mmCIF file of C-alpha atoms and ligand atoms in Angstrom:
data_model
loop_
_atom_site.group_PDB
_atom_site.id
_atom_site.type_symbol
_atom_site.label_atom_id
_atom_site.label_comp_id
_atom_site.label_asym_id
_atom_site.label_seq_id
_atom_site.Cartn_x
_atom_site.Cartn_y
_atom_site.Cartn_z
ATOM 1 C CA UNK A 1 112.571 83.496 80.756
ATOM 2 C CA UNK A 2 109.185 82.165 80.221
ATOM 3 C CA UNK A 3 107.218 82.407 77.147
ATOM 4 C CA UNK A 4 106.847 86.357 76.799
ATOM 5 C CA UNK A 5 110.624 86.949 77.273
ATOM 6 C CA UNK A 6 109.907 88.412 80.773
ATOM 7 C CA UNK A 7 112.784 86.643 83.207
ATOM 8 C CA UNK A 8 110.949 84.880 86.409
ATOM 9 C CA UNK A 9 111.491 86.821 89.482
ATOM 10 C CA UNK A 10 111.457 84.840 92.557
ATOM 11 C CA UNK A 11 111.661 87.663 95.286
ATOM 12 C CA UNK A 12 109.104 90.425 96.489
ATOM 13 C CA UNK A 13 110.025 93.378 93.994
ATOM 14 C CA UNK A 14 110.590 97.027 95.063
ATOM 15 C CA UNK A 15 110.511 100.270 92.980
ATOM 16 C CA UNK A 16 113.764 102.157 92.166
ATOM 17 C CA UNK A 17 113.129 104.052 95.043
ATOM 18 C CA UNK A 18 112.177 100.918 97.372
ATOM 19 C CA UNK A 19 108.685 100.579 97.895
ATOM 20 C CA UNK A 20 107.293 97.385 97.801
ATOM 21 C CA UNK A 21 104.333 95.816 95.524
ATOM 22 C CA UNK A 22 102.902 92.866 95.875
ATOM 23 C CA UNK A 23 102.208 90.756 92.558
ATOM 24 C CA UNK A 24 100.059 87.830 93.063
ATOM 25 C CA UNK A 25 97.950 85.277 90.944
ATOM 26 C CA UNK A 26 94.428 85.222 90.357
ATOM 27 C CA UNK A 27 93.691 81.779 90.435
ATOM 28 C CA UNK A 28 90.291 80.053 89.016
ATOM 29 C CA UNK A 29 91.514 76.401 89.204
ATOM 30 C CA UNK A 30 93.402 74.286 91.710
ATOM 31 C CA UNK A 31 95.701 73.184 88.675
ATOM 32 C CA UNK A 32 96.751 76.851 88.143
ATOM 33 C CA UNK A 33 98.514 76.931 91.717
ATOM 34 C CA UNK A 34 101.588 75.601 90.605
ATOM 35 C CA UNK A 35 102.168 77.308 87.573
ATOM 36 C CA UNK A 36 101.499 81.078 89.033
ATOM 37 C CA UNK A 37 103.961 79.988 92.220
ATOM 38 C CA UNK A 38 106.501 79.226 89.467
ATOM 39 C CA UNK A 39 106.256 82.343 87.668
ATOM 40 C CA UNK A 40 106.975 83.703 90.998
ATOM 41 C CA UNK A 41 103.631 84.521 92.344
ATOM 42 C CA UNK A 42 104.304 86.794 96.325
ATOM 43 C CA UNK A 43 101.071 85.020 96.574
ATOM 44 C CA UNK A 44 97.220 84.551 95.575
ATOM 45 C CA UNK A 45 95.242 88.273 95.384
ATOM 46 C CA UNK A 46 92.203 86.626 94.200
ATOM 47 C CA UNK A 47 90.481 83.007 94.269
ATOM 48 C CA UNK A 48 87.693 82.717 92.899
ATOM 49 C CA UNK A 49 86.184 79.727 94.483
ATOM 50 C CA UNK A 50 82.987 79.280 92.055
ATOM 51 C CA UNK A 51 84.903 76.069 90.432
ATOM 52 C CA UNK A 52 84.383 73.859 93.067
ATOM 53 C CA UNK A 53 81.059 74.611 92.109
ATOM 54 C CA UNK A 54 80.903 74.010 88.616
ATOM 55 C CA UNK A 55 80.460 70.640 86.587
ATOM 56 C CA UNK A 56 78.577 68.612 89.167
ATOM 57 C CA UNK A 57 75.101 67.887 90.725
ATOM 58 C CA UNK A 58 74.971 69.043 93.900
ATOM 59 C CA UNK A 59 77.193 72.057 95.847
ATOM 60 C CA UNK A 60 80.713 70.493 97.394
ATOM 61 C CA UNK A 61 81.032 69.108 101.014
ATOM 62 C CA UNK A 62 82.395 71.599 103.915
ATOM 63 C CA UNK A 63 85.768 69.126 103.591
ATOM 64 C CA UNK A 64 86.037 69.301 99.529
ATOM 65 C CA UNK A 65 85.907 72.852 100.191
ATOM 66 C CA UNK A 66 88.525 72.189 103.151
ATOM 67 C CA UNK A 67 91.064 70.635 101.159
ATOM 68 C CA UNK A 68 90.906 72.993 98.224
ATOM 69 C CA UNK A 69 91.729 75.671 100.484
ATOM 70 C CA UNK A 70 94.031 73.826 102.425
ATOM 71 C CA UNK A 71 96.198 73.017 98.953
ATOM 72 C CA UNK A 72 96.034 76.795 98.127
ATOM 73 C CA UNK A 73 97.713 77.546 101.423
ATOM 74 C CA UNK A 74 100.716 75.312 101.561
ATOM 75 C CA UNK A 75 101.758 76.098 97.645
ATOM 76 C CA UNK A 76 102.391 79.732 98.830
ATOM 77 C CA UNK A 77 103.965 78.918 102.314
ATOM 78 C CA UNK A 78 105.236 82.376 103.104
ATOM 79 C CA UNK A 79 102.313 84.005 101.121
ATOM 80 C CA UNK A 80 98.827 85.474 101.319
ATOM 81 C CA UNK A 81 95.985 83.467 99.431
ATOM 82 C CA UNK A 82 93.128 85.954 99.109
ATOM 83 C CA UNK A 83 90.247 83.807 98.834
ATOM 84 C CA UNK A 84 86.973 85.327 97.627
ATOM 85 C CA UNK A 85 83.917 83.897 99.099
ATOM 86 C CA UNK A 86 81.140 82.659 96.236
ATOM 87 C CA UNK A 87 80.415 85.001 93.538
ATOM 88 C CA UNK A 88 77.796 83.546 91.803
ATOM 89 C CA UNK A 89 75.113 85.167 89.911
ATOM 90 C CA UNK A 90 75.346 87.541 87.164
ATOM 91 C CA UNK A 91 76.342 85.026 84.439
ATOM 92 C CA UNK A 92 77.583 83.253 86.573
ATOM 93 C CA UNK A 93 74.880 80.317 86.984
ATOM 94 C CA UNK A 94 75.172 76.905 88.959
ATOM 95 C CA UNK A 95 72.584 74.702 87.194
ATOM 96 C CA UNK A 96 71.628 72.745 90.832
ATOM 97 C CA UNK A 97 71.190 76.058 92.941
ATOM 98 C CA UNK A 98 68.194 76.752 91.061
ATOM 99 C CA UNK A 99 69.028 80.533 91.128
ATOM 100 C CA UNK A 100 65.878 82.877 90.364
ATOM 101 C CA UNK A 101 65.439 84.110 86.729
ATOM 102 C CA UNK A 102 66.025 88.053 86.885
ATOM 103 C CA UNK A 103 65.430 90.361 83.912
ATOM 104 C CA UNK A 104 68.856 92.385 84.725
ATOM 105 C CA UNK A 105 71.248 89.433 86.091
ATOM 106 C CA UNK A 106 74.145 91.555 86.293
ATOM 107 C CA UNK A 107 71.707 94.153 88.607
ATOM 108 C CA UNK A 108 70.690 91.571 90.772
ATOM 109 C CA UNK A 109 70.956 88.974 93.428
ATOM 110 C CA UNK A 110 74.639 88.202 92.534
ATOM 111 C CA UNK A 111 77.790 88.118 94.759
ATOM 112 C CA UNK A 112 77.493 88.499 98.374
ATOM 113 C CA UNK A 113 74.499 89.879 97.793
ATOM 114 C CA UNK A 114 73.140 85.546 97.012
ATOM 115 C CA UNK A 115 75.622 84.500 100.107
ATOM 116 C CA UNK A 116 73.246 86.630 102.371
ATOM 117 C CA UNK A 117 70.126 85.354 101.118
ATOM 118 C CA UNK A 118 67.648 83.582 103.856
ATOM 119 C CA UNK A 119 67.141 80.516 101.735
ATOM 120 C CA UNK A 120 71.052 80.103 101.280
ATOM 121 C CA UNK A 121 73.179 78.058 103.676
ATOM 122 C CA UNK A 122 76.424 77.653 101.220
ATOM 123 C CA UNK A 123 77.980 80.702 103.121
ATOM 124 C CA UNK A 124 77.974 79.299 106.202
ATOM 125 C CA UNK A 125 79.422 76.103 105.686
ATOM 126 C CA UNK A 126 81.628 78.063 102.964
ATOM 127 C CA UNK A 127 82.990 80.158 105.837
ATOM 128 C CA UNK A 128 83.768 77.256 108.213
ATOM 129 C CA UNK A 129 86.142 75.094 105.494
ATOM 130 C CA UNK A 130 88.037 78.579 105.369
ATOM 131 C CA UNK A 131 88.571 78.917 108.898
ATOM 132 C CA UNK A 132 89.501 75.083 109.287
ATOM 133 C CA UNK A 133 91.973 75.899 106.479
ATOM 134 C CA UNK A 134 92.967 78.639 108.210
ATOM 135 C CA UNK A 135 94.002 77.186 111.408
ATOM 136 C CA UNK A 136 95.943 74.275 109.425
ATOM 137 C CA UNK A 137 97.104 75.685 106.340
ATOM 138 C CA UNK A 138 100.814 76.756 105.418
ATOM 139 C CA UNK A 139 100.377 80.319 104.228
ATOM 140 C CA UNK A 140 98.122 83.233 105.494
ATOM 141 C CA UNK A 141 94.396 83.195 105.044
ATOM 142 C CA UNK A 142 92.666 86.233 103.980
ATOM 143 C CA UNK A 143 88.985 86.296 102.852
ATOM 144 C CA UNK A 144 87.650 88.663 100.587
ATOM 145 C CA UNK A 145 83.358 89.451 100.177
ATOM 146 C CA UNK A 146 82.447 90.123 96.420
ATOM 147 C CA UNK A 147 80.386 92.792 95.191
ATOM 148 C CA UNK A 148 79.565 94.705 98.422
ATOM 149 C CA UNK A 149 77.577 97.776 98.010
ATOM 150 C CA UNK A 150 76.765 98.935 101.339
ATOM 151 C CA UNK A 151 78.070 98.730 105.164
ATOM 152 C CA UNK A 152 74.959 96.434 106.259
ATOM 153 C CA UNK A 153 76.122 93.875 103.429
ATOM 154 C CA UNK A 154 80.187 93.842 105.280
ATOM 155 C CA UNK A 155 78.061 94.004 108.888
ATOM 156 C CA UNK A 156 76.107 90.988 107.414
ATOM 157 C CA UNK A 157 78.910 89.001 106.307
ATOM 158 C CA UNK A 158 81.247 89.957 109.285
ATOM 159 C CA UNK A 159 78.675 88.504 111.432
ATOM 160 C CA UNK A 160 78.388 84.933 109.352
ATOM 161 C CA UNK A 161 82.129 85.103 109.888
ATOM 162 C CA UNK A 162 82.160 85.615 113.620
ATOM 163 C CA UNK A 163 79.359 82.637 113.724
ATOM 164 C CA UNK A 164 81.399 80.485 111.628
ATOM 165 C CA UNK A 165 84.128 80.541 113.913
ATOM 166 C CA UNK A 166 81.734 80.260 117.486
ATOM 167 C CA UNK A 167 80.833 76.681 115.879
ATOM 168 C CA UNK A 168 84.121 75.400 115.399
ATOM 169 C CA UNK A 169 86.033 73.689 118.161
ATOM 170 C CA UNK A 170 89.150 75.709 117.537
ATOM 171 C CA UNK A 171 91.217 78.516 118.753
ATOM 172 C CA UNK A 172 89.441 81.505 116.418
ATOM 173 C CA UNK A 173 91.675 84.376 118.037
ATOM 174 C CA UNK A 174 94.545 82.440 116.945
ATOM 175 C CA UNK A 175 93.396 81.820 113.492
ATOM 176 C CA UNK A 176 92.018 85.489 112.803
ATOM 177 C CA UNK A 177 92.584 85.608 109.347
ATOM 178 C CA UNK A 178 92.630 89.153 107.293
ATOM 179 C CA UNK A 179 88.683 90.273 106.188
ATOM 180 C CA UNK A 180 88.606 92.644 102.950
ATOM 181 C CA UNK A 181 85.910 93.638 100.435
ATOM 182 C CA UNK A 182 86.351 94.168 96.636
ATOM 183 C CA UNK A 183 85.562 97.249 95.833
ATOM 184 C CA UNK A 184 83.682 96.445 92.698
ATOM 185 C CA UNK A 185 80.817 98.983 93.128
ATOM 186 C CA UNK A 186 80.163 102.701 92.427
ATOM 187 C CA UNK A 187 78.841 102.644 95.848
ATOM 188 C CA UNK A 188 81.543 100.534 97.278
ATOM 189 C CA UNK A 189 83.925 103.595 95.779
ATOM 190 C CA UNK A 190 82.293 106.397 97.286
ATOM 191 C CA UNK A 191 81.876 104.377 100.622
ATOM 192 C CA UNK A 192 85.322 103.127 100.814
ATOM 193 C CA UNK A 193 86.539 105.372 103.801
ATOM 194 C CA UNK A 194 83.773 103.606 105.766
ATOM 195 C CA UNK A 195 84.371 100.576 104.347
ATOM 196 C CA UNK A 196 88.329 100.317 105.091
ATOM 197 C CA UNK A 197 87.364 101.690 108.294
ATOM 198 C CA UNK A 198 86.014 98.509 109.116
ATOM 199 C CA UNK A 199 88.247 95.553 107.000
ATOM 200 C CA UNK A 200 91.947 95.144 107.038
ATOM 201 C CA UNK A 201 92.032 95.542 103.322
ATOM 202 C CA UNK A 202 90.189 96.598 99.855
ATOM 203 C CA UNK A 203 90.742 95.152 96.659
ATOM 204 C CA UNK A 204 89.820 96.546 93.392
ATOM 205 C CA UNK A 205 87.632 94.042 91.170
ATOM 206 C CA UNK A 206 87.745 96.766 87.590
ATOM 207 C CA UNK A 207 86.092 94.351 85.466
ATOM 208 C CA UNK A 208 83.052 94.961 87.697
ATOM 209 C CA UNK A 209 83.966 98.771 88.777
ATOM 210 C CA UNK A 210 84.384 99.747 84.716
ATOM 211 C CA UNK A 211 81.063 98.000 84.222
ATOM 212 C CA UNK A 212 79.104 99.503 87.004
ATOM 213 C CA UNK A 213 80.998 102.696 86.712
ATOM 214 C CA UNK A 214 80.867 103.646 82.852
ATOM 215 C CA UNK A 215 77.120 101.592 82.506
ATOM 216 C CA UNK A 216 78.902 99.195 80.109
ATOM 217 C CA UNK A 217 78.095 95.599 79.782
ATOM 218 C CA UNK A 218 81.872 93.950 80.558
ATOM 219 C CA UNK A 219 80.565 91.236 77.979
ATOM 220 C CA UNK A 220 78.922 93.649 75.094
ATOM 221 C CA UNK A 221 81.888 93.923 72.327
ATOM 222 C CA UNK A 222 79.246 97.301 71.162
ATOM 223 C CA UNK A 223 80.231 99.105 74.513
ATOM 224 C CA UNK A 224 83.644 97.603 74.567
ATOM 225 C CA UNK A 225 85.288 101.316 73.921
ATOM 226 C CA UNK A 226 83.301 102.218 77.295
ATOM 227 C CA UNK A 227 84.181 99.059 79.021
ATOM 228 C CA UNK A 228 88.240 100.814 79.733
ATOM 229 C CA UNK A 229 89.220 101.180 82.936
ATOM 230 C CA UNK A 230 91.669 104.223 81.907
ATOM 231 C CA UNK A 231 88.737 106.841 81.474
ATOM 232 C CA UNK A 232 89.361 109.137 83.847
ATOM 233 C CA UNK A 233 85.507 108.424 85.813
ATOM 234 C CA UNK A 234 86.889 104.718 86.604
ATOM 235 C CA UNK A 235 90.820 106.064 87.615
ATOM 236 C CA UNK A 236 89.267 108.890 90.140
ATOM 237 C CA UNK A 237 86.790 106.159 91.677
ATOM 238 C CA UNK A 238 90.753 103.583 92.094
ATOM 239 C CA UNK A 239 92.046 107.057 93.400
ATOM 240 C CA UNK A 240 89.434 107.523 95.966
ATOM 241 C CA UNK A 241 89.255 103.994 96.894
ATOM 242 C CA UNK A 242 93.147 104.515 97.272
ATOM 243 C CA UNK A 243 93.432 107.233 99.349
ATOM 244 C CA UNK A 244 90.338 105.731 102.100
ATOM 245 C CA UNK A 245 92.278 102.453 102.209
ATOM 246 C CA UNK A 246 95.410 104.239 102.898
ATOM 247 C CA UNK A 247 93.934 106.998 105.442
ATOM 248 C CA UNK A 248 93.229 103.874 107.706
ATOM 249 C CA UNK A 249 96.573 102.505 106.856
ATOM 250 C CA UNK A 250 95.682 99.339 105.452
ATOM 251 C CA UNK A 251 96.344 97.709 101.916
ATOM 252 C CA UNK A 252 95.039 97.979 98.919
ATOM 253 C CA UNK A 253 94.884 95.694 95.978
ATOM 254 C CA UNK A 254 94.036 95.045 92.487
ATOM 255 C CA UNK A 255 92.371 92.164 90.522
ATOM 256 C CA UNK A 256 90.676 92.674 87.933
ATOM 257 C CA UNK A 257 92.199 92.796 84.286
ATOM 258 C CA UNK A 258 93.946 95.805 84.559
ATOM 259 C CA UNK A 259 96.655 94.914 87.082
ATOM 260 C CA UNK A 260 98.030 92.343 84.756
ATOM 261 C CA UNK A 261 98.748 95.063 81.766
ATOM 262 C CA UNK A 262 102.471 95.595 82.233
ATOM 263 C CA UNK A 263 101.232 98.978 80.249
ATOM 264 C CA UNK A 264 99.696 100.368 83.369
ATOM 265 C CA UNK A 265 101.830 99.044 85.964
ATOM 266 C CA UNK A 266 103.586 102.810 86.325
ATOM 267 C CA UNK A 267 100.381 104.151 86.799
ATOM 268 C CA UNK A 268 98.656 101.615 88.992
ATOM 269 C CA UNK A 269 102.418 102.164 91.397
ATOM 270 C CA UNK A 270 101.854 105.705 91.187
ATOM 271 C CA UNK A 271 98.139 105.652 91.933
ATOM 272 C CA UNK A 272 99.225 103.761 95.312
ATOM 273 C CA UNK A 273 98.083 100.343 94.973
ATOM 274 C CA UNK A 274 100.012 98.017 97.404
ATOM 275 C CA UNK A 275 98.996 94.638 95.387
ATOM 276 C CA UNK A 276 98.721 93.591 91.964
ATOM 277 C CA UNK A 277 96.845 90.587 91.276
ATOM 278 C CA UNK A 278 96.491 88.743 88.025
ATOM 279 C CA UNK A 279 96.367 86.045 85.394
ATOM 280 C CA UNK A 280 99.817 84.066 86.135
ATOM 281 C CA UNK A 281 101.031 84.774 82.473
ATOM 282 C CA UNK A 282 101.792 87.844 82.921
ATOM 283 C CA UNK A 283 102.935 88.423 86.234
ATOM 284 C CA UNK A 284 107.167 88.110 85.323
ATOM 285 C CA UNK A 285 106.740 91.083 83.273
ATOM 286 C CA UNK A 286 104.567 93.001 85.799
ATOM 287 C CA UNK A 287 106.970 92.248 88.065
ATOM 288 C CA UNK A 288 109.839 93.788 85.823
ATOM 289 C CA UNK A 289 107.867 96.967 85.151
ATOM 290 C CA UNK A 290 107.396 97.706 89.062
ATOM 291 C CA UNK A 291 111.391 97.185 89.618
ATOM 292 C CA UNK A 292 111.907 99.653 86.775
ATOM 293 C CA UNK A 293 109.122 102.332 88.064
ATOM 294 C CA UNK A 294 110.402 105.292 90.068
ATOM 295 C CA UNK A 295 107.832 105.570 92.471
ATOM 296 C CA UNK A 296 108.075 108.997 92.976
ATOM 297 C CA UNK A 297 108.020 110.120 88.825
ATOM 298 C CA UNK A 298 105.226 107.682 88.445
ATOM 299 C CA UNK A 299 102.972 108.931 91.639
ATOM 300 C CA UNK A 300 103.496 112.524 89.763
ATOM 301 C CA UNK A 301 101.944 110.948 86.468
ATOM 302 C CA UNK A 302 99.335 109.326 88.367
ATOM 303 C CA UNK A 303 97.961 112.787 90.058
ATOM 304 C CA UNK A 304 98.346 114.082 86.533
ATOM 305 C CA UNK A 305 96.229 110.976 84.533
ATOM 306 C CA UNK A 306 93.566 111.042 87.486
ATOM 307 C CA UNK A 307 93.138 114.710 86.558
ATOM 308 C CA UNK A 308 92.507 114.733 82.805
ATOM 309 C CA UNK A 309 89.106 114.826 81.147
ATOM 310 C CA UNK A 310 89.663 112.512 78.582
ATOM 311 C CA UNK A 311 90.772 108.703 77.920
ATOM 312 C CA UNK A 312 93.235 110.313 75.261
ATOM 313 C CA UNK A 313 94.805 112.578 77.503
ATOM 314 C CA UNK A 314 95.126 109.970 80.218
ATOM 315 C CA UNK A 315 97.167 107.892 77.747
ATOM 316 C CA UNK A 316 98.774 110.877 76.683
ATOM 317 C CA UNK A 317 100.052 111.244 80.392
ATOM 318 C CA UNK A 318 101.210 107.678 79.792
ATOM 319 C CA UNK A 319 103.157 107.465 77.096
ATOM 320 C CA UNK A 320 105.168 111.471 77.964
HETATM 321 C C1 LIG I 401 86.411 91.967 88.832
HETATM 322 O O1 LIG I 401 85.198 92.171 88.729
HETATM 323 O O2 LIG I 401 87.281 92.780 88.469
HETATM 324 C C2 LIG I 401 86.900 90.692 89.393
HETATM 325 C C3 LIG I 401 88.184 90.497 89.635
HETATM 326 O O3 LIG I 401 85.956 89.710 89.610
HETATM 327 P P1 LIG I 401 85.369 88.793 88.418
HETATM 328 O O4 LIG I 401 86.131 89.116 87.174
HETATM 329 O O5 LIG I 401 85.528 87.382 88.877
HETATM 330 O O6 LIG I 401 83.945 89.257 88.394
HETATM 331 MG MG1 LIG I 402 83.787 90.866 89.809
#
């Protein structure tokens, strides 16, 4: 048992009824890889790679970048390690990159949206230490784009990708790791059937999506009450994103806050999602909830909590 009484579960975890979720860490530092494989992490959903560009002078080498990947691979062996490309921007600043001052940061050149800038080469060289990691690294790569709002953003970055590879003296067919885009945008939402048309899987950032979705700062304590993702605007734009990811039958995840509250597990099973990714802590007790959901009961409560017109009879739905 670890320290919220949950026991660790080592293996993949089905529902009563047998179908399989994914629970994985979302992992911010290169010390937290242990910890969330020993609370019995499937894998990594998301890693956010900003820290190896945080407390120092200049952005790291295409081999520091290398090796950090390369160490997230072989802790999860037989895993996935979801690793997000940059995501800086926002409030997210990097003192040395000398990002521009904008009047709305969270509105602006953040995300992949600063990776596809002209006068930015970090992506590049960002792309190639993943695909060297890729070809050497224990577990499977897949790379995730942040904050995508439209289909020339994905063409953008696909392309980087495809260039990355053509300047690498390896094997890239072999290496072909998984592409995917967080789905972290009101537009991102509504475009997801054109979006998974083209990735091999979505995942759902709702720290962003709430944000963007409800117009609420995810930082402003005033707006917190609007900063939920249970109103029922946020849990019909995870529905649709759902149902495009699955019409082109490939996964969908979860990584923002809400897949780590054991809470809304049932719901998040029975809205579809294939992967849960979150803070390590929690993820024994997330995995407990899924083996105790009923797949079917809890895909009837998540039709009926995507259909109510209020946040209090959402968590009516929940709790009857
Ligand atoms: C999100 O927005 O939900 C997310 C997982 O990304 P971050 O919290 O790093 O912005
Ligand atoms: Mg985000």
């Amino acid at each position: 048992a670890n320290e919220s009484g949950a026991a660790v579960v080592n293996d993949s975890v089905k529902t009563t009824d047998g179908r399989h979720v994914e629970v994985a860490a979302n992992i911010g530092q290169p010390a937290e890889l242990e910890p969330a494989a020993k609370r019995g992490a499937d894998g990594v959903g998301l890693y956010r790679t900003e820290f190896l560009f945080l407390d120092r002078e200049t952005p790291p080498s295409e081999d520091e970048q290398y090796e950090a990947i390369r160490q997230a691979l072989d802790t999860f062996p037989d895993g996935r390690v979801v690793v997000r490309t940059l995501d800086i921007g926002g409030d997210k600043r990097i003192p040395y990159l000398d990002l521009p001052d904008e009047e709305n940061p969270f509105l602006g050149e953040r995300g992949i949206r600063r990776s596809l800038a002209p006068d930015s080469d970090l992506f590049a060289t960002q792309l190639r230490a993943l695909l060297r990691a890729a070809a050497d690294g224990a577990g499977d790569l897949a790379i995730m784009f942040p904050l995508v709002a439209t289909i020339e953003e994905l063409d953008a970055a696909l392309d980087a990708l495809e260039a990355a590879a053509g300047l690498d003296d390896y094997d890239a067919d072999a290496v072909d790791p998984e592409v995917g885009v967080m789905i972290e945008t009101p537009s991102a939402a509504f475009m997801a059937d054109e979006l998974a048309a083209r990735v091999d899987f979505l995942s759902i950032g709702t720290n962003d999506l709430t944000q963007y979705v409800m117009a609420a700062d995810r930082e402003n304590e005033r707006v917190g009450d609007l900063h939920d993702p249970t109103h029922p605007g946020v849990l019909r734009a995870i529905q649709q994103t759902v149902t495009a990811a699955h019409a082109e039958d490939i996964w969908v995840g979860m990584c923002g806050e809400m897949a780590g509250d054991p809470d809304l597990t049932e719901l998040l099973v029975g809205l579809g999602l294939d992967e849960l990714s979150m803070s390590a802590v929690t993820i024994p007790e997330v995995k407990t909830a899924v083996s105790e959901t009923s797949y079917s009961s809890a895909s009837e409560r998540g039709d009926r909590a995507q259909l109510a017109a209020t946040r209090s009879e959402v968590h009516t739905t929940l709790d009857t």
